[in-house]
PDB file of C-alpha atoms in Angstrom:
ATOM      1  CA  MET Y  12      75.709  94.656  87.806  1.00 52.00           C
ATOM      2  CA  GLY Y  13      76.737  98.266  87.187  1.00 61.00           C
ATOM      3  CA  ILE Y  14      79.777  99.763  86.531  1.00 63.00           C
ATOM      4  CA  GLY Y  15      79.443 102.154  90.248  1.00 64.00           C
ATOM      5  CA  ASN Y  16      77.823  98.644  91.974  1.00 80.00           C
ATOM      6  CA  ASP Y  17      81.543  97.231  90.832  1.00 88.00           C
ATOM      7  CA  TYR Y  18      83.247  99.916  92.140  1.00 89.00           C
ATOM      8  CA  GLN Y  19      81.789  99.787  95.580  1.00 91.00           C
ATOM      9  CA  GLN Y  20      82.472  96.059  95.705  1.00 93.00           C
ATOM     10  CA  ARG Y  21      85.967  96.249  95.078  1.00 93.00           C
ATOM     11  CA  TRP Y  22      86.151  99.382  97.294  1.00 93.00           C
ATOM     12  CA  LEU Y  23      84.365  96.960 100.057  1.00 94.00           C
ATOM     13  CA  ARG Y  24      87.164  94.443  99.544  1.00 94.00           C
ATOM     14  CA  TYR Y  25      89.642  97.032  99.917  1.00 94.00           C
ATOM     15  CA  ARG Y  26      88.190  98.136 103.185  1.00 95.00           C
ATOM     16  CA  GLN Y  27      87.966  94.996 104.630  1.00 96.00           C
ATOM     17  CA  LEU Y  28      91.667  94.005 104.056  1.00 95.00           C
ATOM     18  CA  ARG Y  29      92.686  97.340 105.095  1.00 95.00           C
ATOM     19  CA  THR Y  30      90.906  96.477 108.630  1.00 96.00           C
ATOM     20  CA  VAL Y  31      92.180  92.967 108.812  1.00 97.00           C
ATOM     21  CA  TYR Y  32      95.728  94.074 108.258  1.00 96.00           C
ATOM     22  CA  VAL Y  33      95.257  96.707 110.775  1.00 96.00           C
ATOM     23  CA  ALA Y  34      93.768  94.687 113.354  1.00 97.00           C
ATOM     24  CA  LEU Y  35      96.327  92.489 113.181  1.00 97.00           C
ATOM     25  CA  PHE Y  36      99.016  94.632 113.275  1.00 96.00           C
ATOM     26  CA  VAL Y  37      97.921  96.449 116.397  1.00 97.00           C
ATOM     27  CA  GLY Y  38      96.525  93.340 118.036  1.00 97.00           C
ATOM     28  CA  PHE Y  39      99.735  91.159 117.863  1.00 97.00           C
ATOM     29  CA  VAL Y  40     101.129  92.093 121.443  1.00 95.00           C
ATOM     30  CA  PRO Y  41      97.767  92.623 123.230  1.00 96.00           C
ATOM     31  CA  VAL Y  42      96.634  89.318 121.827  1.00 95.00           C
ATOM     32  CA  MET Y  43      99.927  87.230 121.920  1.00 95.00           C
ATOM     33  CA  PHE Y  44     101.366  88.184 125.465  1.00 95.00           C
ATOM     34  CA  PRO Y  45      98.281  86.695 127.579  1.00 96.00           C
ATOM     35  CA  VAL Y  46      97.779  83.910 125.217  1.00 95.00           C
ATOM     36  CA  GLY Y  47     101.305  83.151 125.598  1.00 94.00           C
ATOM     37  CA  VAL Y  48     101.142  83.293 129.216  1.00 95.00           C
ATOM     38  CA  VAL Y  49      98.291  80.957 129.108  1.00 96.00           C
ATOM     39  CA  ILE Y  50      99.783  78.622 126.448  1.00 94.00           C
ATOM     40  CA  GLU Y  51     103.310  78.463 128.667  1.00 94.00           C
ATOM     41  CA  LYS Y  52     101.621  78.049 132.018  1.00 95.00           C
ATOM     42  CA  VAL Y  53      99.017  74.693 130.343  1.00 95.00           C
ATOM     43  CA  PHE Y  54     101.656  73.256 128.138  1.00 94.00           C
ATOM     44  CA  ARG Y  55     104.977  74.205 130.383  1.00 95.00           C
ATOM     45  CA  THR Y  56     106.769  75.257 126.992  1.00 94.00           C
ATOM     46  CA  ALA Y  57     106.860  78.467 125.000  1.00 92.00           C
ATOM     47  CA  VAL Y  58     106.953  76.010 121.602  1.00 95.00           C
ATOM     48  CA  PRO Y  59     103.254  76.676 121.169  1.00 95.00           C
ATOM     49  CA  ALA Y  60     103.252  80.340 121.501  1.00 95.00           C
ATOM     50  CA  PHE Y  61     105.809  80.561 119.496  1.00 95.00           C
ATOM     51  CA  ILE Y  62     104.363  78.559 116.548  1.00 96.00           C
ATOM     52  CA  LEU Y  63     100.906  80.703 117.100  1.00 96.00           C
ATOM     53  CA  ALA Y  64     103.117  84.019 116.775  1.00 96.00           C
ATOM     54  CA  GLY Y  65     104.645  82.655 113.757  1.00 97.00           C
ATOM     55  CA  ILE Y  66     101.476  81.963 111.765  1.00 97.00           C
ATOM     56  CA  TRP Y  67     100.200  85.470 113.157  1.00 97.00           C
ATOM     57  CA  MET Y  68     103.123  87.027 111.215  1.00 97.00           C
ATOM     58  CA  VAL Y  69     102.587  84.871 108.039  1.00 98.00           C
ATOM     59  CA  ALA Y  70      98.813  86.321 108.333  1.00 98.00           C
ATOM     60  CA  MET Y  71     100.406  89.693 108.281  1.00 97.00           C
ATOM     61  CA  VAL Y  72     102.574  89.071 105.446  1.00 96.00           C
ATOM     62  CA  VAL Y  73      99.821  87.483 103.558  1.00 97.00           C
ATOM     63  CA  VAL Y  74      97.128  90.143 104.023  1.00 96.00           C
ATOM     64  CA  GLY Y  75     100.172  92.953 103.349  1.00 92.00           C
ATOM     65  CA  PHE Y  76     100.879  91.977 100.163  1.00 92.00           C
ATOM     66  CA  LEU Y  77      97.550  91.575  99.275  1.00 93.00           C
ATOM     67  CA  LEU Y  78      96.770  95.332 100.317  1.00 91.00           C
ATOM     68  CA  SER Y  79      99.761  96.114  97.972  1.00 88.00           C
ATOM     69  CA  SER Y  80      98.989  94.775  95.311  1.00 90.00           C
ATOM     70  CA  TRP Y  81      95.268  95.417  95.194  1.00 92.00           C
ATOM     71  CA  ARG Y  82      94.355  96.705  91.228  1.00 94.00           C
ATOM     72  CA  CYS Y  83      92.965  99.612  91.150  1.00 94.00           C
ATOM     73  CA  PRO Y  84      88.950  99.145  89.591  1.00 92.00           C
ATOM     74  CA  ARG Y  85      89.832 101.819  86.794  1.00 92.00           C
ATOM     75  CA  CYS Y  86      93.063 100.413  85.067  1.00 94.00           C
ATOM     76  CA  ASN Y  87      93.272  97.334  86.910  1.00 94.00           C
ATOM     77  CA  LYS Y  88      97.151  97.934  87.828  1.00 94.00           C
ATOM     78  CA  TRP Y  89      98.370  98.165  91.194  1.00 93.00           C
ATOM     79  CA  PHE Y  90      96.664 100.942  93.135  1.00 93.00           C
ATOM     80  CA  ALA Y  91      99.270 101.981  95.112  1.00 91.00           C
ATOM     81  CA  ALA Y  92     102.624 100.540  93.898  1.00 89.00           C
ATOM     82  CA  THR Y  93     104.624 100.433  91.074  1.00 86.00           C
ATOM     83  CA  TRP Y  94     108.061  98.343  90.044  1.00 84.00           C
ATOM     84  CA  TRP Y  95     110.170 100.820  92.455  1.00 86.00           C
ATOM     85  CA  SER Y  96     107.766 102.092  95.136  1.00 86.00           C
ATOM     86  CA  ASN Y  97     104.725 101.535  97.339  1.00 84.00           C
ATOM     87  CA  HIS Y  98     102.671 104.057  99.135  1.00 86.00           C
ATOM     88  CA  GLY Y  99     100.771 101.264 100.893  1.00 81.00           C
ATOM     89  CA  PHE Y 100      97.394 102.212 102.291  1.00 79.00           C
ATOM     90  CA  PHE Y 101      98.621 106.074 102.402  1.00 86.00           C
ATOM     91  CA  ALA Y 102      97.839 106.056  98.731  1.00 91.00           C
ATOM     92  CA  ARG Y 103      95.216 108.799  98.107  1.00 93.00           C
ATOM     93  CA  LYS Y 104      94.945 107.761  94.499  1.00 93.00           C
ATOM     94  CA  CYS Y 105      96.078 105.196  91.688  1.00 93.00           C
ATOM     95  CA  VAL Y 106      99.179 106.052  91.331  1.00 93.00           C
ATOM     96  CA  HIS Y 107      98.751 105.042  87.596  1.00 92.00           C
ATOM     97  CA  CYS Y 108      95.616 106.354  86.339  1.00 92.00           C
ATOM     98  CA  GLY Y 109      94.829 109.202  89.354  1.00 92.00           C
ATOM     99  CA  LEU Y 110      91.575 107.355  90.524  1.00 93.00           C
ATOM    100  CA  PRO Y 111      90.903 108.907  93.638  1.00 94.00           C
ATOM    101  CA  LYS Y 112      90.980 106.258  96.600  1.00 92.00           C
ATOM    102  CA  TYR Y 113      86.788 105.767  97.156  1.00 91.00           C
ATOM    103  CA  ALA Y 114      85.644 106.948  94.103  1.00 89.00           C
ATOM    104  CA  SER Y 115      82.737 105.556  93.117  1.00 85.00           C
ATOM    105  CA  GLY Y 116      82.729 105.133  89.107  1.00 81.00           C
ATOM    106  CA  PRO Y 117      85.200 105.339  86.175  1.00 78.00           C
ATOM    107  CA  ASP Y 118      84.287 108.939  85.540  1.00 72.00           C
ATOM    108  CA  VAL Y 119      86.183 110.908  88.009  1.00 62.00           C
ATOM    109  CA  ARG Y 120      88.584 113.357  86.252  1.00 60.00           C
ATOM    110  CA  ARG Y 121      92.247 113.206  87.218  1.00 54.00           C
ATOM    111  CA  GLU Y 122      93.356 116.265  89.030  1.00 53.00           C
ATOM    112  CA  GLY Y 123      94.727 119.227  86.695  1.00 48.00           C
ATOM    113  CA  THR Y 124      92.541 118.097  83.862  1.00 48.00           C
ATOM    114  CA  SER Y 125      90.127 120.140  82.205  1.00 41.00           C
ATOM    115  CA  THR Y 126      86.679 119.692  81.872  1.00 43.00           C
ATOM    116  CA  VAL Y 127      86.217 122.440  78.786  1.00 38.00           C
TER     117      VAL Y 127
END
């Protein structure tokens, strides 16, 4: 497997994590409200709906952590975070080595460096 292919696989995993996180975040109310209503009608209690909502929130936290601690394909450090700040999925480049998001290989130069 070549380096470029490894980068593509890592970026694909990043995109999958990002998509799952956004779906969990955006879908919480539109999914949980009707499901909660149905669960309350069927079981005559809201406890199962609260349990399901709690599981959904834990999933959001886990996927959010995996996304925010995703490692750069080039330097293998957290892509968007240092110990004091986290840019999340808004980061456009690695905060450590400057690799642009979705770069196809390690030969992409840092911004501001000369090729001469």
